[in-house]
Amino acid sequence: MKKLIEHLKKTIDINDSDLEIILSKFQSKSFYKNEEITSFGKTSKYFRFINHGLLRVYFIDNQAKEITVQIGTENTWIGDIHSFLTQTPSQYHINILEDTSISQIHKTDLETLFQQVPIMERFFRLKVQRAYISLQERTLHQLNKPAAQRYLEFKRKYGHIEPRVPQYMIASYLNISPEHLSKVRRSLAKK
Amino acid sequence: MKKLIEHLKKTIDINDSDLEIILSKFQSKSFYKNEEITSFGKTSKYFRFINHGLLRVYFIDNQAKEITVQIGTENTWIGDIHSFLTQTPSQYHINILEDTSISQIHKTDLETLFQQVPIMERFFRLKVQRAYISLQERTLHQLNKPAAQRYLEFKRKYGHIEPRVPQYMIASYLNISPEHLSKVRRSLAKK
DNA sequence: CGCCGAGTTGAACTGAATCAAGAAACGTGG
DNA sequence: CCACGTTTCTTGATTCAGTTCAACTCGGCG
């Protein structure tokens, strides 16, 4: 939980007793390579913080293709906010790319925390805000830049992850076909 | 402020004294058709709730074209969350399409409220969550559906607004060229 | 060794952008 | 209330980025 503690302290001012209450609601869990936390169709009940590892969130579109939505590594939160909050079935799958250890909290425990430890409300607000901002940036980028630029941007931001993720997953994250990504890479390499 | 009060009550459980404190931090303001709240480059200091009217948020992309990001009418919040929270210059312009009356709150007043009235923290969290969810839905829709379907979806959701907004703004909201939207409309009308 | 998933390459195709020109609608001043 | 200029909308021709399809290569792993 070390990573989680650091993360909490970095985000909000928090005293030790509140911290203890918060941590008591989290449980640690490990997943192994190629496992599927196949939450498709299930309502997602947990919010997860990645201490260590690598995984991806994706869904299946109407042409039965996998679309990668998020690639997560240490110090990021993973969760289907939509399903989690509205308690409706999730559209997403989660798939473990490298052995991963997480800390997770159950929805009802989180609700309890909101009542019990008001600072948690603030923490969650800040997290959702961050998520919103980066989603917005990514969206705008996605819509207005050609594939090559999106790929370069991905490398700039996630360069350390790139070699650990199969290319076709990156392609779907960038919303281009695997074939096209291959061509883009070649044409960039020439220079 | 009637609309704002309704809106607050619908979102959270709130007692009269808290409500009074909250409302005291808001100020009412009117804007008139074709006005520009040209906040580009300026750090956005207000968060705004639309009581009545119509406006749009847009930015200028690197080809000097206007991209409409949001179209707002009564009972919606308008604000550049990014700029507002990070206090960095905004990329966006706001442009009044029909006479509009809003209630706005200054950033520092909002921060005060967060301390003073904890329920406000919850309110804002819920708002940002909603915003996140709908941005996510829109993004996925945008990326995976052809222009015609996006247009139909827009009509389904914003049918009442459509006739009040110039077509080229709708086109840029859907991320297609005005010419193409015109063609899409024609081909849909034929059926 | 043989197979299988991942990546590459090229050819044909397609949805949408761009360009250019004209038609319609709109609002402002006389 | 009409005339005029300015926006907005339409239409067709051309071009382009990216997809799809199909065949092929490569690297690992049972």
GROMACS .gro file of C-alpha atoms (C1' of nucleotides) in nm:
model
  442
    1MET     CA    1   0.000   0.000   0.000
    2LYS     CA    2   0.305   0.226   0.016
    3LYS     CA    3   0.235   0.368  -0.326
    4LEU     CA    4  -0.126   0.438  -0.237
    5ILE     CA    5  -0.026   0.621   0.079
    6GLU     CA    6   0.221   0.838  -0.111
    7HIS     CA    7  -0.045   0.907  -0.367
    8LEU     CA    8  -0.301   1.014  -0.108
    9LYS     CA    9  -0.056   1.240   0.069
   10LYS     CA   10   0.049   1.401  -0.256
   11THR     CA   11  -0.309   1.483  -0.350
   12ILE     CA   12  -0.456   1.610  -0.024
   13ASP     CA   13  -0.354   1.726   0.321
   14ILE     CA   14  -0.444   1.442   0.544
   15ASN     CA   15  -0.388   1.354   0.908
   16ASP     CA   16  -0.286   1.012   1.027
   17SER     CA   17  -0.616   0.909   1.180
   18ASP     CA   18  -0.808   0.989   0.860
   19LEU     CA   19  -0.543   0.810   0.661
   20GLU     CA   20  -0.585   0.504   0.876
   21ILE     CA   21  -0.961   0.499   0.833
   22ILE     CA   22  -0.923   0.533   0.460
   23LEU     CA   23  -0.664   0.260   0.426
   24SER     CA   24  -0.873   0.023   0.636
   25LYS     CA   25  -1.132   0.022   0.358
   26PHE     CA   26  -0.885  -0.079   0.088
   27GLN     CA   27  -0.779  -0.433   0.018
   28SER     CA   28  -0.474  -0.547  -0.174
   29LYS     CA   29  -0.498  -0.787  -0.461
   30SER     CA   30  -0.276  -0.941  -0.726
   31PHE     CA   31  -0.345  -1.040  -1.083
   32TYR     CA   32  -0.126  -1.233  -1.320
   33LYS     CA   33  -0.032  -1.192  -1.682
   34ASN     CA   34  -0.308  -1.269  -1.932
   35GLU     CA   35  -0.577  -1.282  -1.666
   36GLU     CA   36  -0.901  -1.116  -1.757
   37ILE     CA   37  -1.094  -0.915  -1.503
   38THR     CA   38  -1.374  -0.957  -1.745
   39SER     CA   39  -1.623  -0.716  -1.605
   40PHE     CA   40  -1.820  -0.684  -1.927
   41GLY     CA   41  -2.188  -0.694  -1.848
   42LYS     CA   42  -2.115  -0.687  -1.478
   43THR     CA   43  -2.166  -0.380  -1.270
   44SER     CA   44  -1.830  -0.261  -1.149
   45LYS     CA   45  -1.814  -0.255  -0.773
   46TYR     CA   46  -1.452  -0.165  -0.717
   47PHE     CA   47  -1.232   0.129  -0.778
   48ARG     CA   48  -0.872   0.026  -0.822
   49PHE     CA   49  -0.537   0.188  -0.770
   50ILE     CA   50  -0.241   0.022  -0.940
   51ASN     CA   51   0.062  -0.014  -0.717
   52HIS     CA   52   0.263  -0.198  -0.974
   53GLY     CA   53   0.212  -0.368  -1.309
   54LEU     CA   54   0.049  -0.310  -1.645
   55LEU     CA   55  -0.302  -0.361  -1.776
   56ARG     CA   56  -0.543  -0.232  -2.031
   57VAL     CA   57  -0.910  -0.141  -2.045
   58TYR     CA   58  -1.093  -0.208  -2.371
   59PHE     CA   59  -1.432  -0.277  -2.516
   60ILE     CA   60  -1.572  -0.462  -2.814
   61ASP     CA   61  -1.729  -0.238  -3.076
   62ASN     CA   62  -2.016  -0.328  -3.306
   63GLN     CA   63  -1.777  -0.473  -3.563
   64ALA     CA   64  -1.645  -0.707  -3.294
   65LYS     CA   65  -1.316  -0.525  -3.275
   66GLU     CA   66  -1.130  -0.447  -2.955
   67ILE     CA   67  -1.093  -0.078  -2.881
   68THR     CA   68  -0.836   0.004  -2.616
   69VAL     CA   69  -0.955   0.287  -2.395
   70GLN     CA   70  -0.689   0.311  -2.132
   71ILE     CA   71  -0.351   0.163  -2.059
   72GLY     CA   72  -0.269   0.170  -1.692
   73THR     CA   73   0.052   0.135  -1.500
   74GLU     CA   74   0.170   0.217  -1.148
   75ASN     CA   75   0.012   0.512  -0.971
   76THR     CA   76  -0.298   0.530  -1.185
   77TRP     CA   77  -0.660   0.461  -1.104
   78ILE     CA   78  -0.857   0.215  -1.307
   79GLY     CA   79  -1.230   0.197  -1.303
   80ASP     CA   80  -1.536   0.237  -1.516
   81ILE     CA   81  -1.664   0.558  -1.362
   82HIS     CA   82  -1.988   0.530  -1.555
   83SER     CA   83  -2.075   0.182  -1.439
   84PHE     CA   84  -1.937   0.240  -1.092
   85LEU     CA   85  -2.142   0.549  -1.028
   86THR     CA   86  -2.465   0.460  -1.196
   87GLN     CA   87  -2.442   0.093  -1.102
   88THR     CA   88  -2.527  -0.016  -1.452
   89PRO     CA   89  -2.352  -0.294  -1.644
   90SER     CA   90  -2.007  -0.209  -1.767
   91GLN     CA   91  -1.911  -0.207  -2.133
   92TYR     CA   92  -1.547  -0.269  -2.059
   93HIS     CA   93  -1.303  -0.552  -2.021
   94ILE     CA   94  -0.980  -0.536  -1.828
   95ASN     CA   95  -0.690  -0.748  -1.929
   96ILE     CA   96  -0.361  -0.792  -1.745
   97LEU     CA   97  -0.052  -0.739  -1.957
   98GLU     CA   98   0.205  -0.786  -1.681
   99ASP     CA   99   0.170  -0.916  -1.325
  100THR     CA  100  -0.009  -0.645  -1.136
  101SER     CA  101  -0.078  -0.558  -0.776
  102ILE     CA  102  -0.357  -0.320  -0.688
  103SER     CA  103  -0.542  -0.169  -0.394
  104GLN     CA  104  -0.915  -0.167  -0.436
  105ILE     CA  105  -1.212  -0.017  -0.258
  106HIS     CA  106  -1.571  -0.129  -0.273
  107LYS     CA  107  -1.837   0.119  -0.374
  108THR     CA  108  -2.028   0.096  -0.047
  109ASP     CA  109  -1.706   0.151   0.148
  110LEU     CA  110  -1.630   0.453  -0.061
  111GLU     CA  111  -1.976   0.592   0.009
  112THR     CA  112  -1.918   0.534   0.378
  113LEU     CA  113  -1.588   0.716   0.358
  114PHE     CA  114  -1.755   1.013   0.191
  115GLN     CA  115  -1.977   1.047   0.497
  116GLN     CA  116  -1.715   0.962   0.756
  117VAL     CA  117  -1.409   1.141   0.621
  118PRO     CA  118  -1.512   1.453   0.431
  119ILE     CA  119  -1.166   1.499   0.289
  120MET     CA  120  -1.228   1.186   0.085
  121GLU     CA  121  -1.499   1.372  -0.101
  122ARG     CA  122  -1.241   1.632  -0.192
  123PHE     CA  123  -0.990   1.369  -0.292
  124PHE     CA  124  -1.234   1.204  -0.526
  125ARG     CA  125  -1.343   1.534  -0.672
  126LEU     CA  126  -0.983   1.619  -0.752
  127LYS     CA  127  -0.928   1.280  -0.913
  128VAL     CA  128  -1.236   1.305  -1.132
  129GLN     CA  129  -1.136   1.657  -1.231
  130ARG     CA  130  -0.792   1.538  -1.340
  131ALA     CA  131  -0.950   1.253  -1.530
  132TYR     CA  132  -1.188   1.493  -1.700
  133ILE     CA  133  -0.913   1.728  -1.806
  134SER     CA  134  -0.696   1.458  -1.953
  135LEU     CA  135  -0.989   1.298  -2.131
  136GLN     CA  136  -1.074   1.634  -2.281
  137GLU     CA  137  -0.720   1.690  -2.398
  138ARG     CA  138  -0.700   1.348  -2.547
  139THR     CA  139  -1.032   1.390  -2.723
  140LEU     CA  140  -0.937   1.715  -2.887
  141HIS     CA  141  -0.603   1.578  -2.987
  142GLN     CA  142  -0.762   1.269  -3.130
  143LEU     CA  143  -1.007   1.456  -3.343
  144ASN     CA  144  -0.784   1.714  -3.497
  145LYS     CA  145  -0.446   1.560  -3.553
  146PRO     CA  146  -0.343   1.306  -3.816
  147ALA     CA  147  -0.242   0.957  -3.711
  148ALA     CA  148   0.133   1.020  -3.724
  149GLN     CA  149   0.111   1.308  -3.478
  150ARG     CA  150  -0.111   1.112  -3.244
  151TYR     CA  151   0.145   0.835  -3.243
  152LEU     CA  152   0.431   1.072  -3.168
  153GLU     CA  153   0.230   1.225  -2.888
  154PHE     CA  154   0.168   0.879  -2.749
  155LYS     CA  155   0.539   0.803  -2.754
  156ARG     CA  156   0.619   1.130  -2.585
  157LYS     CA  157   0.376   1.058  -2.306
  158TYR     CA  158   0.399   0.681  -2.275
  159GLY     CA  159   0.740   0.610  -2.420
  160HIS     CA  160   0.833   0.389  -2.126
  161ILE     CA  161   0.524   0.174  -2.180
  162GLU     CA  162   0.533   0.147  -2.557
  163PRO     CA  163   0.775  -0.148  -2.587
  164ARG     CA  164   0.573  -0.345  -2.331
  165VAL     CA  165   0.244  -0.325  -2.522
  166PRO     CA  166   0.164  -0.507  -2.848
  167GLN     CA  167   0.140  -0.272  -3.140
  168TYR     CA  168  -0.216  -0.354  -3.232
  169MET     CA  169  -0.330  -0.241  -2.888
  170ILE     CA  170  -0.154   0.088  -2.932
  171ALA     CA  171  -0.317   0.120  -3.272
  172SER     CA  172  -0.663   0.079  -3.128
  173TYR     CA  173  -0.579   0.322  -2.849
  174LEU     CA  174  -0.490   0.577  -3.116
  175ASN     CA  175  -0.795   0.477  -3.314
  176ILE     CA  176  -0.618   0.363  -3.626
  177SER     CA  177  -0.588   0.023  -3.787
  178PRO     CA  178  -0.282  -0.191  -3.699
  179GLU     CA  179  -0.180  -0.188  -4.064
  180HIS     CA  180  -0.184   0.185  -4.075
  181LEU     CA  181   0.019   0.220  -3.758
  182SER     CA  182   0.277  -0.007  -3.912
  183LYS     CA  183   0.299   0.222  -4.215
  184VAL     CA  184   0.315   0.532  -4.000
  185ARG     CA  185   0.603   0.388  -3.804
  186ARG     CA  186   0.792   0.302  -4.117
  187SER     CA  187   0.751   0.644  -4.269
  188LEU     CA  188   0.863   0.808  -3.943
  189ALA     CA  189   1.168   0.581  -3.920
  190LYS     CA  190   1.292   0.685  -4.263
  191LYS     CA  191   1.362   1.035  -4.147
  192MET     CA  192  -3.182   3.246  -0.958
  193LYS     CA  193  -3.494   3.029  -0.944
  194LYS     CA  194  -3.349   2.782  -1.193
  195LEU     CA  195  -3.024   2.757  -1.002
  196ILE     CA  196  -3.206   2.685  -0.677
  197GLU     CA  197  -3.410   2.411  -0.841
  198HIS     CA  198  -3.095   2.270  -0.986
  199LEU     CA  199  -2.913   2.261  -0.654
  200LYS     CA  200  -3.205   2.097  -0.478
  201LYS     CA  201  -3.236   1.836  -0.746
  202THR     CA  202  -2.870   1.738  -0.719
  203ILE     CA  203  -2.812   1.732  -0.344
  204ASP     CA  204  -2.999   1.732  -0.016
  205ILE     CA  205  -2.953   2.078   0.116
  206ASN     CA  206  -3.091   2.278   0.405
  207ASP     CA  207  -3.205   2.638   0.380
  208SER     CA  208  -2.916   2.796   0.563
  209ASP     CA  209  -2.656   2.624   0.346
  210LEU     CA  210  -2.856   2.717   0.040
  211GLU     CA  211  -2.854   3.079   0.146
  212ILE     CA  212  -2.478   3.082   0.196
  213ILE     CA  213  -2.425   2.925  -0.143
  214LEU     CA  214  -2.655   3.162  -0.326
  215SER     CA  215  -2.491   3.462  -0.162
  216LYS     CA  216  -2.173   3.382  -0.352
  217PHE     CA  217  -2.342   3.378  -0.691
  218GLN     CA  218  -2.410   3.684  -0.898
  219SER     CA  219  -2.652   3.721  -1.183
  220LYS     CA  220  -2.549   3.853  -1.519
  221SER     CA  221  -2.693   3.903  -1.865
  222PHE     CA  222  -2.536   3.881  -2.207
  223TYR     CA  223  -2.681   3.977  -2.539
  224LYS     CA  224  -2.686   3.811  -2.875
  225ASN     CA  225  -2.355   3.807  -3.061
  226GLU     CA  226  -2.161   3.919  -2.761
  227GLU     CA  227  -1.831   3.743  -2.710
  228ILE     CA  228  -1.717   3.648  -2.365
  229THR     CA  229  -1.384   3.619  -2.533
  230SER     CA  230  -1.189   3.445  -2.267
  231PHE     CA  231  -0.922   3.318  -2.501
  232GLY     CA  232  -0.584   3.364  -2.343
  233LYS     CA  233  -0.741   3.480  -2.023
  234THR     CA  234  -0.757   3.261  -1.718
  235SER     CA  235  -1.117   3.177  -1.650
  236LYS     CA  236  -1.225   3.294  -1.309
  237TYR     CA  237  -1.594   3.214  -1.316
  238PHE     CA  238  -1.805   2.908  -1.330
  239ARG     CA  239  -2.140   2.979  -1.490
  240PHE     CA  240  -2.485   2.833  -1.469
  241ILE     CA  241  -2.723   2.922  -1.751
  242ASN     CA  242  -3.068   3.021  -1.633
  243HIS     CA  243  -3.193   3.101  -1.977
  244GLY     CA  244  -3.055   3.154  -2.324
  245LEU     CA  245  -2.820   2.993  -2.572
  246LEU     CA  246  -2.446   3.009  -2.623
  247ARG     CA  247  -2.156   2.808  -2.751
  248VAL     CA  248  -1.801   2.733  -2.647
  249TYR     CA  249  -1.543   2.695  -2.920
  250PHE     CA  250  -1.175   2.721  -2.995
  251ILE     CA  251  -0.961   2.803  -3.295
  252ASP     CA  252  -0.759   2.511  -3.423
  253ASN     CA  253  -0.421   2.531  -3.593
  254GLN     CA  254  -0.585   2.575  -3.933
  255ALA     CA  255  -0.765   2.881  -3.798
  256LYS     CA  256  -1.098   2.704  -3.800
  257GLU     CA  257  -1.357   2.728  -3.526
  258ILE     CA  258  -1.429   2.402  -3.346
  259THR     CA  259  -1.745   2.403  -3.138
  260VAL     CA  260  -1.694   2.214  -2.815
  261GLN     CA  261  -2.017   2.270  -2.632
  262ILE     CA  262  -2.356   2.420  -2.696
  263GLY     CA  263  -2.524   2.535  -2.379
  264THR     CA  264  -2.879   2.622  -2.294
  265GLU     CA  265  -3.082   2.656  -1.974
  266ASN     CA  266  -2.986   2.442  -1.676
  267THR     CA  267  -2.636   2.365  -1.793
  268TRP     CA  268  -2.301   2.469  -1.654
  269ILE     CA  269  -2.048   2.638  -1.872
  270GLY     CA  270  -1.687   2.672  -1.784
  271ASP     CA  271  -1.341   2.575  -1.892
  272ILE     CA  272  -1.268   2.328  -1.614
  273HIS     CA  273  -0.907   2.303  -1.722
  274SER     CA  274  -0.833   2.673  -1.709
  275PHE     CA  275  -1.053   2.728  -1.408
  276LEU     CA  276  -0.883   2.466  -1.197
  277THR     CA  277  -0.526   2.506  -1.303
  278GLN     CA  278  -0.555   2.881  -1.341
  279THR     CA  279  -0.383   2.870  -1.676
  280PRO     CA  280  -0.491   3.064  -1.986
  281SER     CA  281  -0.802   2.930  -2.154
  282GLN     CA  282  -0.807   2.802  -2.509
  283TYR     CA  283  -1.174   2.872  -2.549
  284HIS     CA  284  -1.406   3.143  -2.667
  285ILE     CA  285  -1.766   3.179  -2.564
  286ASN     CA  286  -2.014   3.333  -2.795
  287ILE     CA  287  -2.374   3.426  -2.721
  288LEU     CA  288  -2.626   3.293  -2.972
  289GLU     CA  289  -2.939   3.422  -2.799
  290ASP     CA  290  -2.982   3.665  -2.511
  291THR     CA  291  -2.868   3.479  -2.205
  292SER     CA  292  -2.892   3.520  -1.830
  293ILE     CA  293  -2.654   3.332  -1.606
  294SER     CA  294  -2.553   3.296  -1.243
  295GLN     CA  295  -2.182   3.292  -1.191
  296ILE     CA  296  -1.946   3.217  -0.908
  297HIS     CA  297  -1.587   3.332  -0.871
  298LYS     CA  298  -1.316   3.074  -0.818
  299THR     CA  299  -1.212   3.210  -0.480
  300ASP     CA  300  -1.573   3.212  -0.363
  301LEU     CA  301  -1.611   2.854  -0.472
  302GLU     CA  302  -1.299   2.759  -0.278
  303THR     CA  303  -1.443   2.934   0.025
  304LEU     CA  304  -1.766   2.742  -0.015
  305PHE     CA  305  -1.578   2.414  -0.029
  306GLN     CA  306  -1.439   2.491   0.317
  307GLN     CA  307  -1.750   2.647   0.459
  308VAL     CA  308  -2.023   2.423   0.322
  309PRO     CA  309  -1.893   2.068   0.278
  310ILE     CA  310  -2.195   1.965   0.078
  311MET     CA  311  -2.071   2.194  -0.197
  312GLU     CA  312  -1.772   1.969  -0.239
  313ARG     CA  313  -2.011   1.683  -0.298
  314PHE     CA  314  -2.218   1.889  -0.539
  315PHE     CA  315  -1.917   1.976  -0.747
  316ARG     CA  316  -1.791   1.621  -0.744
  317LEU     CA  317  -2.125   1.500  -0.876
  318LYS     CA  318  -2.122   1.764  -1.148
  319VAL     CA  319  -1.773   1.680  -1.265
  320GLN     CA  320  -1.861   1.312  -1.263
  321ARG     CA  321  -2.160   1.372  -1.486
  322ALA     CA  322  -1.950   1.584  -1.715
  323TYR     CA  323  -1.689   1.312  -1.733
  324ILE     CA  324  -1.939   1.044  -1.818
  325SER     CA  325  -2.101   1.239  -2.095
  326LEU     CA  326  -1.767   1.347  -2.239
  327GLN     CA  327  -1.663   0.985  -2.244
  328GLU     CA  328  -1.979   0.878  -2.419
  329ARG     CA  329  -1.949   1.152  -2.672
  330THR     CA  330  -1.586   1.069  -2.740
  331LEU     CA  331  -1.655   0.704  -2.808
  332HIS     CA  332  -1.948   0.791  -3.025
  333GLN     CA  333  -1.745   1.042  -3.216
  334LEU     CA  334  -1.465   0.802  -3.291
  335ASN     CA  335  -1.657   0.500  -3.399
  336LYS     CA  336  -1.964   0.615  -3.582
  337PRO     CA  337  -1.994   0.768  -3.929
  338ALA     CA  338  -2.103   1.127  -3.970
  339ALA     CA  339  -2.465   1.047  -4.050
  340GLN     CA  340  -2.514   0.855  -3.727
  341ARG     CA  341  -2.348   1.126  -3.525
  342TYR     CA  342  -2.585   1.377  -3.674
  343LEU     CA  343  -2.888   1.165  -3.596
  344GLU     CA  344  -2.765   1.121  -3.243
  345PHE     CA  345  -2.725   1.496  -3.213
  346LYS     CA  346  -3.082   1.549  -3.330
  347ARG     CA  347  -3.211   1.293  -3.087
  348LYS     CA  348  -3.039   1.464  -2.799
  349TYR     CA  349  -3.053   1.829  -2.899
  350GLY     CA  350  -3.349   1.836  -3.136
  351HIS     CA  351  -3.496   2.140  -2.964
  352ILE     CA  352  -3.177   2.337  -3.008
  353GLU     CA  353  -3.095   2.237  -3.363
  354PRO     CA  354  -3.307   2.497  -3.547
  355ARG     CA  355  -3.164   2.775  -3.331
  356VAL     CA  356  -2.801   2.705  -3.417
  357PRO     CA  357  -2.635   2.774  -3.756
  358GLN     CA  358  -2.555   2.455  -3.938
  359TYR     CA  359  -2.184   2.516  -3.964
  360MET     CA  360  -2.159   2.525  -3.586
  361ILE     CA  361  -2.335   2.192  -3.559
  362ALA     CA  362  -2.098   2.058  -3.822
  363SER     CA  363  -1.795   2.159  -3.621
  364TYR     CA  364  -1.953   2.017  -3.306
  365LEU     CA  365  -1.987   1.685  -3.489
  366ASN     CA  366  -1.641   1.728  -3.630
  367ILE     CA  367  -1.734   1.728  -3.993
  368SER     CA  368  -1.710   1.997  -4.258
  369PRO     CA  369  -2.018   2.214  -4.320
  370GLU     CA  370  -2.030   2.091  -4.678
  371HIS     CA  371  -2.039   1.735  -4.569
  372LEU     CA  372  -2.313   1.796  -4.316
  373SER     CA  373  -2.518   1.951  -4.590
  374LYS     CA  374  -2.476   1.638  -4.799
  375VAL     CA  375  -2.555   1.412  -4.507
  376ARG     CA  376  -2.876   1.602  -4.443
  377ARG     CA  377  -2.982   1.576  -4.803
  378SER     CA  378  -2.919   1.205  -4.820
  379LEU     CA  379  -3.112   1.148  -4.498
  380ALA     CA  380  -3.404   1.358  -4.620
  381LYS     CA  381  -3.449   1.145  -4.928
  382LYS     CA  382  -3.554   0.845  -4.725
  383DC     C1'  383   1.023  -2.884  -3.660
  384DG     C1'  384   0.598  -2.675  -3.747
  385DC     C1'  385   0.266  -2.363  -3.616
  386DC     C1'  386   0.054  -1.938  -3.477
  387DG     C1'  387   0.004  -1.473  -3.348
  388DA     C1'  388   0.208  -1.028  -3.454
  389DG     C1'  389   0.377  -0.726  -3.774
  390DT     C1'  390   0.455  -0.570  -4.267
  391DT     C1'  391   0.354  -0.459  -4.738
  392DG     C1'  392   0.091  -0.334  -5.137
  393DA     C1'  393  -0.353  -0.271  -5.408
  394DA     C1'  394  -0.812  -0.138  -5.418
  395DC     C1'  395  -1.162   0.115  -5.197
  396DT     C1'  396  -1.420   0.465  -4.916
  397DG     C1'  397  -1.581   0.840  -4.618
  398DA     C1'  398  -1.493   1.279  -4.564
  399DA     C1'  399  -1.213   1.719  -4.668
  400DT     C1'  400  -1.113   2.070  -4.976
  401DC     C1'  401  -1.192   2.373  -5.349
  402DA     C1'  402  -1.482   2.645  -5.630
  403DA     C1'  403  -1.897   2.839  -5.763
  404DG     C1'  404  -2.364   2.953  -5.726
  405DA     C1'  405  -2.827   2.997  -5.456
  406DA     C1'  406  -3.077   3.121  -5.058
  407DA     C1'  407  -3.151   3.372  -4.630
  408DC     C1'  408  -3.082   3.745  -4.355
  409DG     C1'  409  -3.038   4.209  -4.156
  410DT     C1'  410  -2.941   4.683  -4.204
  411DG     C1'  411  -2.979   5.144  -4.390
  412DG     C1'  412  -3.211   5.431  -4.689
  413DC     C1'  413  -4.059   4.790  -4.712
  414DC     C1'  414  -3.740   4.730  -5.057
  415DA     C1'  415  -3.244   4.685  -5.225
  416DC     C1'  416  -2.800   4.542  -5.129
  417DG     C1'  417  -2.419   4.324  -4.928
  418DT     C1'  418  -2.282   3.972  -4.624
  419DT     C1'  419  -2.337   3.526  -4.424
  420DT     C1'  420  -2.488   3.074  -4.462
  421DC     C1'  421  -2.609   2.672  -4.726
  422DT     C1'  422  -2.585   2.372  -5.129
  423DT     C1'  423  -2.384   2.117  -5.507
  424DG     C1'  424  -2.040   1.889  -5.782
  425DA     C1'  425  -1.546   1.769  -5.890
  426DT     C1'  426  -1.125   1.639  -5.708
  427DT     C1'  427  -0.813   1.478  -5.362
  428DC     C1'  428  -0.659   1.252  -4.947
  429DA     C1'  429  -0.603   0.997  -4.515
  430DG     C1'  430  -0.702   0.592  -4.351
  431DT     C1'  431  -0.951   0.123  -4.398
  432DT     C1'  432  -1.000  -0.325  -4.573
  433DC     C1'  433  -0.841  -0.726  -4.780
  434DA     C1'  434  -0.507  -1.052  -4.891
  435DA     C1'  435  -0.065  -1.234  -4.911
  436DC     C1'  436   0.369  -1.274  -4.696
  437DT     C1'  437   0.755  -1.261  -4.318
  438DC     C1'  438   0.931  -1.314  -3.888
  439DG     C1'  439   1.009  -1.474  -3.412
  440DG     C1'  440   0.906  -1.744  -3.056
  441DC     C1'  441   0.729  -2.147  -2.822
  442DG     C1'  442   0.497  -2.606  -2.769
   0.00000   0.00000   0.00000
